[in-house]
CSV table of C-alpha atoms in Angstrom, one decimal:
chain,number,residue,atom,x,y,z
A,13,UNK,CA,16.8,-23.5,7.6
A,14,UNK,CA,13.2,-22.0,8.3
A,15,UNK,CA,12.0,-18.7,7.1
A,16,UNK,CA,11.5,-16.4,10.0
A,17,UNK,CA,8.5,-14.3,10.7
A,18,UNK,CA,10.1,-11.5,9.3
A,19,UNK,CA,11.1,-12.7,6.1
A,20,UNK,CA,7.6,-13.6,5.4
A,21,UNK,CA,6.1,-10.0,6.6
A,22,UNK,CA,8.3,-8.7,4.3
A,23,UNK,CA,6.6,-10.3,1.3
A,24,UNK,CA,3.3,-9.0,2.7
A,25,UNK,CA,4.1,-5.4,3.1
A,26,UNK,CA,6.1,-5.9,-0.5
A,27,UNK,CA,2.5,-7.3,-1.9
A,28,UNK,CA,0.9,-4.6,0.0
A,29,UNK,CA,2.5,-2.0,-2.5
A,30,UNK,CA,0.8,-2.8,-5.2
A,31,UNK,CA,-2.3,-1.6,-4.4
A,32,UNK,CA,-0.8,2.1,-4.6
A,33,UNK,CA,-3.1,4.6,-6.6
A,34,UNK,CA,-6.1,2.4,-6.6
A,35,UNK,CA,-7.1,1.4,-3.0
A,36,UNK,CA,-7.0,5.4,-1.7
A,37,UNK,CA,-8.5,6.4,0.9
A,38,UNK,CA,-8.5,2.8,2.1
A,39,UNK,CA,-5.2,1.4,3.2
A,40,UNK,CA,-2.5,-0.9,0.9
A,41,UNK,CA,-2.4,-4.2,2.7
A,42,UNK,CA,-0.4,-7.0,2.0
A,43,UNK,CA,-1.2,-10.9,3.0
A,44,UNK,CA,0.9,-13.9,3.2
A,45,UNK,CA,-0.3,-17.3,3.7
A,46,UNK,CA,2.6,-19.9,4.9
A,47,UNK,CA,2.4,-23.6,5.5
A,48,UNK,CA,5.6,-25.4,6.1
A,49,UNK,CA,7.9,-22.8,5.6
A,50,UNK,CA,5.8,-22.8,2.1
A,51,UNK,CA,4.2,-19.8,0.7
A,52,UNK,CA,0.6,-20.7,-0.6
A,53,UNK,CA,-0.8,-18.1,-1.2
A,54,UNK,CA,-0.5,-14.0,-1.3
A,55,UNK,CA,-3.0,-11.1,-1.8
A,56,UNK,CA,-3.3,-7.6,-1.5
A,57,UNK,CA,-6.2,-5.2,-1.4
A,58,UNK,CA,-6.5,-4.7,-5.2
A,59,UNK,CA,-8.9,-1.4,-5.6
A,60,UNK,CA,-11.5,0.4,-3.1
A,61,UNK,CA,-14.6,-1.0,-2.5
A,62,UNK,CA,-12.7,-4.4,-3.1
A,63,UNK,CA,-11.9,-8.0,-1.1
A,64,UNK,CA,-9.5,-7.2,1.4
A,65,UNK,CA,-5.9,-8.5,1.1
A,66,UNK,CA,-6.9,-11.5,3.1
A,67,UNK,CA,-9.5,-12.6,1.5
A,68,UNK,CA,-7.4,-12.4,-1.8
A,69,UNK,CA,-4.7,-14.4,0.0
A,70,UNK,CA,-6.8,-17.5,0.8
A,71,UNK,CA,-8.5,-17.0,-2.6
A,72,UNK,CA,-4.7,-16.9,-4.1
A,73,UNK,CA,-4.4,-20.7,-3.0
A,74,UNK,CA,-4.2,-23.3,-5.6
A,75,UNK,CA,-6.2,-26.0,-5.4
A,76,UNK,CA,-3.7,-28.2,-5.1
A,77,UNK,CA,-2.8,-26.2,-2.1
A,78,UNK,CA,-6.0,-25.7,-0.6
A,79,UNK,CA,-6.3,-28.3,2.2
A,80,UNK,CA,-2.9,-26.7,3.8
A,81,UNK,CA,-5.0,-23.5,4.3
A,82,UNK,CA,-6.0,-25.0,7.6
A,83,UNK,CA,-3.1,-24.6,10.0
A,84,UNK,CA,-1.7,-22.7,8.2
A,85,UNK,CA,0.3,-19.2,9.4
A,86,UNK,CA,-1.3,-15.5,7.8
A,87,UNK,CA,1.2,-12.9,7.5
A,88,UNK,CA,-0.8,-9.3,7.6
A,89,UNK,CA,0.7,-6.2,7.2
A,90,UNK,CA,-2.1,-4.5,9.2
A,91,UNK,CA,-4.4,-5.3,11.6
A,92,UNK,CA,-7.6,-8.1,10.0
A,93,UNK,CA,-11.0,-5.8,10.2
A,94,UNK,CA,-13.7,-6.7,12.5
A,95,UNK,CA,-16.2,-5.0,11.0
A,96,UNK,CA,-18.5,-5.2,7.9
A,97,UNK,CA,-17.9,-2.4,5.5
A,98,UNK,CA,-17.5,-3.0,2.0
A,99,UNK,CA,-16.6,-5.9,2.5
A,100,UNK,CA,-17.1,-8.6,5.3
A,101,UNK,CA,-14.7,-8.6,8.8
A,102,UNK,CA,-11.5,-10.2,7.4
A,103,UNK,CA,-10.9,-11.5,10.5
A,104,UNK,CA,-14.2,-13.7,10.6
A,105,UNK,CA,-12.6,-15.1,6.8
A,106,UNK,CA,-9.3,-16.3,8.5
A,107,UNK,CA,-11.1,-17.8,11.1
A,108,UNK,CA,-13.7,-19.9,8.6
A,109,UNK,CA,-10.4,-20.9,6.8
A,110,UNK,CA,-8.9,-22.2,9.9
A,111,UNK,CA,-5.7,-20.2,10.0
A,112,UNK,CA,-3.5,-21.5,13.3
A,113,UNK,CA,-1.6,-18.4,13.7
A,114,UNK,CA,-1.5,-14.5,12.6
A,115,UNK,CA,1.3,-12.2,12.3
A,116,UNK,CA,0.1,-8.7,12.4
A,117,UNK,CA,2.5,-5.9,11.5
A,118,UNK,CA,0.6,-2.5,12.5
A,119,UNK,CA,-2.6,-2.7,14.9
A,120,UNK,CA,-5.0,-0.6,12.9
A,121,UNK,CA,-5.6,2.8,14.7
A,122,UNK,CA,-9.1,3.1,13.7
A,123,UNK,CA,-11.1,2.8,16.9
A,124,UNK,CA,-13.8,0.4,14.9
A,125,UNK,CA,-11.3,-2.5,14.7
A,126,UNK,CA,-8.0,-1.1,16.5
A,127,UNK,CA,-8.1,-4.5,18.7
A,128,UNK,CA,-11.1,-5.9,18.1
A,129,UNK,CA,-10.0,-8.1,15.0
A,130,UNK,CA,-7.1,-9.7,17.4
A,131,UNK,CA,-9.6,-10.4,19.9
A,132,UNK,CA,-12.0,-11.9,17.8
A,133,UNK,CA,-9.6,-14.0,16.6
A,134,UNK,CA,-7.5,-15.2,19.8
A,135,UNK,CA,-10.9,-15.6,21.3
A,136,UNK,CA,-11.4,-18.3,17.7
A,137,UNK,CA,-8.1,-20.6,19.1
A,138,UNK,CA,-5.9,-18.4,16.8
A,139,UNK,CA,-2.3,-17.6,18.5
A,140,UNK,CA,-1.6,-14.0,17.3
A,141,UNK,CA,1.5,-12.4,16.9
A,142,UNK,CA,2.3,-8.2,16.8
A,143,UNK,CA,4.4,-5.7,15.7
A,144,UNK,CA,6.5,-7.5,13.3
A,145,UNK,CA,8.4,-5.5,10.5
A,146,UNK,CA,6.1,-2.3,12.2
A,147,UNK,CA,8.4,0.4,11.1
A,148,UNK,CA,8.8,-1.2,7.4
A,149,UNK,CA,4.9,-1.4,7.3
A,150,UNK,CA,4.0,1.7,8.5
A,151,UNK,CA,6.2,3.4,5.8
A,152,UNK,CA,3.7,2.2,3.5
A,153,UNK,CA,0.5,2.8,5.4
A,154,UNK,CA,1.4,6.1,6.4
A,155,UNK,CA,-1.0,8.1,4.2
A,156,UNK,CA,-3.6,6.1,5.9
A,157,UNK,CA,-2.0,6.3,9.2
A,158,UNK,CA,-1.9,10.0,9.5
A,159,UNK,CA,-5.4,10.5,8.5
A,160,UNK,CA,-7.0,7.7,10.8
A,161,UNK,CA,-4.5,9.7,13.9
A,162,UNK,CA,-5.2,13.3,13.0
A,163,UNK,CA,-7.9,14.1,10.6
A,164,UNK,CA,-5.6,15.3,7.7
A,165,UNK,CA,-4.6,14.2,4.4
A,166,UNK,CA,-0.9,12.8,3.9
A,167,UNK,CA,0.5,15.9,2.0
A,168,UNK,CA,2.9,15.3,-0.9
A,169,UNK,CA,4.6,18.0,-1.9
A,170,UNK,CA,5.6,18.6,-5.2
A,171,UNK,CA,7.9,21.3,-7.6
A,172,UNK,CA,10.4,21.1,-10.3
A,173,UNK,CA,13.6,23.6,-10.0
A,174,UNK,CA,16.6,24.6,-11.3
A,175,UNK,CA,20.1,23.7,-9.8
A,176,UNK,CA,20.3,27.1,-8.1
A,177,UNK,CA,17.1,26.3,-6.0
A,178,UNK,CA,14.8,28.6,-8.3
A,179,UNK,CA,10.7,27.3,-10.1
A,180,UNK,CA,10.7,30.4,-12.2
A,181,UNK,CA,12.7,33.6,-13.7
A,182,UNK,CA,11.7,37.1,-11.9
A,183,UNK,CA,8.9,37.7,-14.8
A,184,UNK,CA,7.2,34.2,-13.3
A,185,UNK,CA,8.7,32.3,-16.5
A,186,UNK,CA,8.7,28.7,-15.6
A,187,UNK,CA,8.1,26.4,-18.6
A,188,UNK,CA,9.9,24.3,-18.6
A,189,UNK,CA,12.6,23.4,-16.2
A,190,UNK,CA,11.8,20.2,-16.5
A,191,UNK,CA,12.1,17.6,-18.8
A,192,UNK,CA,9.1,15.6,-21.2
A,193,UNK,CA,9.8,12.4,-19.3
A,194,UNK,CA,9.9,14.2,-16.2
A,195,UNK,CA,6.5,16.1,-17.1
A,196,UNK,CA,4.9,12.3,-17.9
A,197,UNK,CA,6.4,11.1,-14.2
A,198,UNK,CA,4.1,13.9,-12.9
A,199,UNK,CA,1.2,12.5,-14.4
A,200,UNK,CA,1.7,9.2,-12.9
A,201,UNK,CA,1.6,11.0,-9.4
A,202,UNK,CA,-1.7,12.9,-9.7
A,203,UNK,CA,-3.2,9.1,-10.8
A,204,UNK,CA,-2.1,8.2,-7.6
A,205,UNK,CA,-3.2,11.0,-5.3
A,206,UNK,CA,-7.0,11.8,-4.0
A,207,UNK,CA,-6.4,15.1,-4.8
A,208,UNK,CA,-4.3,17.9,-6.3
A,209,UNK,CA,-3.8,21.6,-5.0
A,210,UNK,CA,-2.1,24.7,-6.4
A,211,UNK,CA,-2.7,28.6,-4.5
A,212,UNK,CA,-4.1,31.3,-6.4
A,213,UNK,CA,-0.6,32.2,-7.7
A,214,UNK,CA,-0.1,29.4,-9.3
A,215,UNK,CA,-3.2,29.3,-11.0
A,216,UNK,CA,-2.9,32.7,-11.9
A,217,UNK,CA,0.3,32.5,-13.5
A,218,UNK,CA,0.2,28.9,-15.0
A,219,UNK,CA,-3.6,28.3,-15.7
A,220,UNK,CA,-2.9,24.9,-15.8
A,221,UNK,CA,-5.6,21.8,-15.7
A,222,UNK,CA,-4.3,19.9,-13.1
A,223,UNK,CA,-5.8,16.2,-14.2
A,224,UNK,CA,-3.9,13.6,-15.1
A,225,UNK,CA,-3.7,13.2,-18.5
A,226,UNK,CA,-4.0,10.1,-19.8
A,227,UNK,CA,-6.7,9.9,-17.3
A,228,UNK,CA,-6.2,6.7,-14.4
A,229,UNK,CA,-8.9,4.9,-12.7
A,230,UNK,CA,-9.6,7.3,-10.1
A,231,UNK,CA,-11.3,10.8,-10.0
A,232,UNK,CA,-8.7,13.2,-8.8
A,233,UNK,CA,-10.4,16.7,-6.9
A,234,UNK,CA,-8.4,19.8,-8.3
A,235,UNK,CA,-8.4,22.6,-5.4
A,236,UNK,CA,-7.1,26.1,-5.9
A,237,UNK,CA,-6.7,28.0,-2.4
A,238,UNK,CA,-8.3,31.4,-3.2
A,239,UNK,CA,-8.9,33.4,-0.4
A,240,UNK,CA,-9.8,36.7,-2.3
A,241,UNK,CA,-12.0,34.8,-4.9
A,242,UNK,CA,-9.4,36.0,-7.6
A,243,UNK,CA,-9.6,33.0,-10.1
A,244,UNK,CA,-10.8,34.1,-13.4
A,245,UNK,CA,-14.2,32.7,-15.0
A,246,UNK,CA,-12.4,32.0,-18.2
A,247,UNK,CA,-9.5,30.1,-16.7
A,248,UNK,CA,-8.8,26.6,-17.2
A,249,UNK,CA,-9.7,24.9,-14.1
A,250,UNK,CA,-13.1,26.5,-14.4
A,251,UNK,CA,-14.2,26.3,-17.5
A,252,UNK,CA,-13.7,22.6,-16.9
A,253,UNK,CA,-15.4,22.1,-13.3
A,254,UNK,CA,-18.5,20.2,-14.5
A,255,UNK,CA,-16.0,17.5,-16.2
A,256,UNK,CA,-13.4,17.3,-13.3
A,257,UNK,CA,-14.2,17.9,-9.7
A,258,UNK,CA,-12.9,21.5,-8.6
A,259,UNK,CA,-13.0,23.1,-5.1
A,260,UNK,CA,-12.1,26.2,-4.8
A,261,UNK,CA,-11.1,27.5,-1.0
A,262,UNK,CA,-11.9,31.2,0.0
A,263,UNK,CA,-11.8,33.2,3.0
A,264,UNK,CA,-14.8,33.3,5.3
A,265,UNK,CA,-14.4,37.0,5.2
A,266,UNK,CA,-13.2,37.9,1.6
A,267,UNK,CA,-16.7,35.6,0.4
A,268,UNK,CA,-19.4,38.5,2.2
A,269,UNK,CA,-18.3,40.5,-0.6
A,270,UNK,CA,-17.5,38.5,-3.5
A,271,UNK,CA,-21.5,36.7,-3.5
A,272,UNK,CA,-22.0,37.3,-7.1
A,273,UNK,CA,-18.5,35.9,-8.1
A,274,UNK,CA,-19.1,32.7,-5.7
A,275,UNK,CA,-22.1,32.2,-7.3
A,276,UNK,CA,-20.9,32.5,-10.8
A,277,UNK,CA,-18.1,29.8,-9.8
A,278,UNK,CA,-20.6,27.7,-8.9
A,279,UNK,CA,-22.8,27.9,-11.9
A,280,UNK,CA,-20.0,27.1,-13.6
A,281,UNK,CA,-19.5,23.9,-11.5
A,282,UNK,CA,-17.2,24.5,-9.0
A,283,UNK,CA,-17.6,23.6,-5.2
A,284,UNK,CA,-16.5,26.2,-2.7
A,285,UNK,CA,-15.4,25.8,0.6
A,286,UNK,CA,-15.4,28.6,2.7
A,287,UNK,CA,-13.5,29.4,5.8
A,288,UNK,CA,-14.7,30.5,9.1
A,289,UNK,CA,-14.5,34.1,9.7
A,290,UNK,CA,-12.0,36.0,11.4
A,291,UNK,CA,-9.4,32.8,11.1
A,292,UNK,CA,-5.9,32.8,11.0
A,293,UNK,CA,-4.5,31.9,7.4
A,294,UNK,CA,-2.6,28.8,9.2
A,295,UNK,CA,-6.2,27.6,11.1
A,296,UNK,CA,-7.5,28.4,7.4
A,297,UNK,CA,-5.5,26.2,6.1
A,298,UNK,CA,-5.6,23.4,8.7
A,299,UNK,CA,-9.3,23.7,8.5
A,300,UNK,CA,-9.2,23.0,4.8
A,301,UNK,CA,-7.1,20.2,5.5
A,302,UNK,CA,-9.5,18.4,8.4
A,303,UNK,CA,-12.3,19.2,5.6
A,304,UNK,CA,-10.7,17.4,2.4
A,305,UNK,CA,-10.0,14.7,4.6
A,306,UNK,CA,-13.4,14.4,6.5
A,307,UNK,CA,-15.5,15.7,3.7
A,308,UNK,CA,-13.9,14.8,0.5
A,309,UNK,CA,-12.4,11.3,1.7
A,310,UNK,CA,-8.7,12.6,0.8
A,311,UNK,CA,-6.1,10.8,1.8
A,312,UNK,CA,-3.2,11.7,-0.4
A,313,UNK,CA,-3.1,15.2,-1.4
A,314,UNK,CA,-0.6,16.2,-3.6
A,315,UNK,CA,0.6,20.0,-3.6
A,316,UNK,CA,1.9,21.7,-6.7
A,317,UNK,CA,3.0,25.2,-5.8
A,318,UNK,CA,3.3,27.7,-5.7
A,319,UNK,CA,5.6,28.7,-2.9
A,320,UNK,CA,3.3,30.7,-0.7
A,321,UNK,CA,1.4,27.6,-0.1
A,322,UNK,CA,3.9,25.1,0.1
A,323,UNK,CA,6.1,27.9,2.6
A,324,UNK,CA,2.7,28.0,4.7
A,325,UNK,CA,2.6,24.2,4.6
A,326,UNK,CA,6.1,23.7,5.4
A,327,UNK,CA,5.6,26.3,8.8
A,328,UNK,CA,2.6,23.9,10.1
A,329,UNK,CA,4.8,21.1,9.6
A,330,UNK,CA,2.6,19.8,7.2
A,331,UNK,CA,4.7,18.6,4.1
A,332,UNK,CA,5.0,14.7,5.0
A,333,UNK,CA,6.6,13.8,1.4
A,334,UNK,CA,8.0,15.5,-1.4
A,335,UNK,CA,8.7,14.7,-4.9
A,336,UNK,CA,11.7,16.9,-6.5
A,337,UNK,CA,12.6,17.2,-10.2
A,338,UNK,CA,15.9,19.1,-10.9
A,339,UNK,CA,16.5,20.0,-14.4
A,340,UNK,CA,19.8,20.6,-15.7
A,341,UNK,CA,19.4,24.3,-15.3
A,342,UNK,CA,21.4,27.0,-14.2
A,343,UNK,CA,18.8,29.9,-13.4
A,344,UNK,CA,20.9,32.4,-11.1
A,345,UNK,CA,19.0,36.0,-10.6
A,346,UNK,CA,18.8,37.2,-7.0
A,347,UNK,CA,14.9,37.9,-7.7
A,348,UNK,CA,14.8,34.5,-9.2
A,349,UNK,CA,11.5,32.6,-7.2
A,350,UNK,CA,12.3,30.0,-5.1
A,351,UNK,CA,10.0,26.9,-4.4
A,352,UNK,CA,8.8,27.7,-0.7
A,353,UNK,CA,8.3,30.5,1.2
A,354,UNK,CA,6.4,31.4,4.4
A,355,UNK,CA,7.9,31.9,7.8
A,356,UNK,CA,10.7,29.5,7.8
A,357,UNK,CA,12.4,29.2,11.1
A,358,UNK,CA,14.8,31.6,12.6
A,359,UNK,CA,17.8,28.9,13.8
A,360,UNK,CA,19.0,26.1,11.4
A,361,UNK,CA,18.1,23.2,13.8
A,362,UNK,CA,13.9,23.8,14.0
A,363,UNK,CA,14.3,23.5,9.9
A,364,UNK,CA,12.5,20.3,8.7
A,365,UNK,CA,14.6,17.5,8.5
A,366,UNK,CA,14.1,14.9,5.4
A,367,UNK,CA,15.0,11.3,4.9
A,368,UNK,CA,16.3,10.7,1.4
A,369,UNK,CA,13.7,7.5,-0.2
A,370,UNK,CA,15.0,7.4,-3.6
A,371,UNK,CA,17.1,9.3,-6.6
A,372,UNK,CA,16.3,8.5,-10.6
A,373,UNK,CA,17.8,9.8,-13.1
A,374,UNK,CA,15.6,10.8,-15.8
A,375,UNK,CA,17.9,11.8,-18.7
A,376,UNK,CA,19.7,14.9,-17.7
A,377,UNK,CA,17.1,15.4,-14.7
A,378,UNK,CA,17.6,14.6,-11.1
A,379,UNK,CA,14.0,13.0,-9.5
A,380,UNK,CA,14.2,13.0,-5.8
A,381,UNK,CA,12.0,11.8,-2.9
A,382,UNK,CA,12.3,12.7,0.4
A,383,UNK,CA,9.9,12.1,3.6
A,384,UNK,CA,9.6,14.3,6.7
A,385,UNK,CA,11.4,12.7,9.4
């Protein structure tokens, strides 16, 4: 019996995951290449600044293979470019191959191809086909999905916390409720991410370094929200700006009177971004948002504490993943800190609802992800 269409676009958005970490703030893509209910070939976009999964697709082709390239069906998790970036318009390669037929997943929203690479190529002879598999694709393009349709960064929250629901004792004490393995896992999601953020509390109390140790293949921006300019000139983060790319987010207003400290943080090697005066701290922290994905080219951002920033986050409705290690820890302490704050809402039915993506257990630790519905 013949494969259908959606059998195939699943093995293109399964290809498309393994360009996860390196391809940032590009999109993963996944491409399938099917002749005679026969896949020849499959490609994904590898790393940024690389050939697009497509191009890696007909490249993937044996040689034995080669002369069924033409007539051939492409299975493409995301819309073909039309444009010449990097790289040339993807759908011009498909149509010097002589591909028959394309199966597109997700129309790209960016307005320089959303369309345009269809067109190009019905206008070519090809028959084109959309939206299949779309919800099981855009759950892997959605970091580059939500910054193409807003402006902002997919923002992965992240914390480690006790059974009771607590990151640290009264005093602050929070090393370690979770385990080494754990700790490692960590590491393997700042490689991933564009960027990683912590408030001033956080800094304060931890004065951690934020990179990922062993180091990946991609520079990772450390950003420490400081309104009142409060992070010390000896701390970690700074002391290490000119090797690791810091930013360090004050308020508009606090920064008239702190010059002298600003510029001291920048001799140091820190960038500072400041916000406009007289702003909310919610428009603050939206506006640094629209600015680390504008300015900075972030895409995923991942969000380490402490629970002032992650409660203000969770109130704009701005935590779209989260990654949650619970160690086998019973903290208890009714002045015990928990792992967000802010607002909240007032009625259990506005709180934000999560769908469960996967549990691990890492020796006596629980590793949970969850997604904003």
């Amino acid at each position: 019996m013949p494969k259908t269409d959606q059998h195939y676009m699943s093995l293109a958005i399964q290809a498309a995951n393994n360009g996860q970490g390196v391809v940032e703030p590009n999109p993963m893509v996944g491409c399938a290449i099917v002749s005679d209910d026969e896949v020849i070939g499959i490609g994904w976009h590898e790393k940024f600044g690389g050939p697009h999964a497509e191009i890696n697709a007909v490249a993937s082709v044996n040689a034995e293979n080669k002369h069924k390239i033409a007539g051939a069906t492409a299975y493409v998790s995301l819309e073909p470019c039309s444009h010449q970036g990097k790289t040339g318009p993807c759908c011009d390669a498909l149509i010097e191959a002589k591909i028959a037929r394309v199966v597109i997943a997700v129309t790209d929203p960016n307005p320089i191809v959303s369309g345009q690479g269809i067109a190009r190529m019905q206008a070519a002879g090809i028959e084109v086909v959309t939206d299949v598999l779309t919800t099981e694709a855009e759950q892997v393009l959605a970091p580059y999905l939500k910054r193409t349709r807003t402006g902002l960064p997919w923002v992965i929250a992240k914390w480690a916390m006790t059974i009771d629901g607590r990151i640290a004792t009264a005093s602050g004490d929070s090393q370690w409720i979770s385990n080494e393995k754990s700790r490692k896992r960590v590491h393997d999601l700042r490689r991933r991410v564009d960027a990683v953020m912590v408030g001033i509390g956080t800094a304060l109390a931890d004065d951690p370094m934020l990179n990922p140790r062993p180091a990946g293949s991609r520079t990772v921006t450390r950003v420490v929200v400081d309104s009142a300019v409060r992070i010390p000139l000896d701390s970690k983060l700074v002391k290490t700006a000119k090797e690791f790319p810091t930013l360090i987010a004050v308020d508009g207003e606090q920064a008239k009177t702190q010059t002298d400290k600003i510029a001291a943080l920048k001799a140091n090697g820190c960038q500072i971004w400041q916000s406009d005066v007289g702003q909310k701290p919610g428009e603050r922290l939206t506006g640094l948002l629209k600015y680390l994905a504008d300015k900075s080219g972030v895409t995923n951002l991942m969000v380490e504490g402490g629970g002032q920033i992650l409660g203000s986050l969770n109130d704009l409705k701005q935590i779209d993943e989260i990654h949650l290690f619970t160690g086998a820890i019973l903290l208890g302490g009714q002045s015990a800190i928990s792992p967000v704050a802010g607002t909240g809402p007032s009625v259990m039915n506005a709180a934000t609802d999560l769908k469960l993506q996967q549990v691990e257990r890492i020796d006596n630790d629980v590793y949970s992800i969850y997604r904003r519905v």
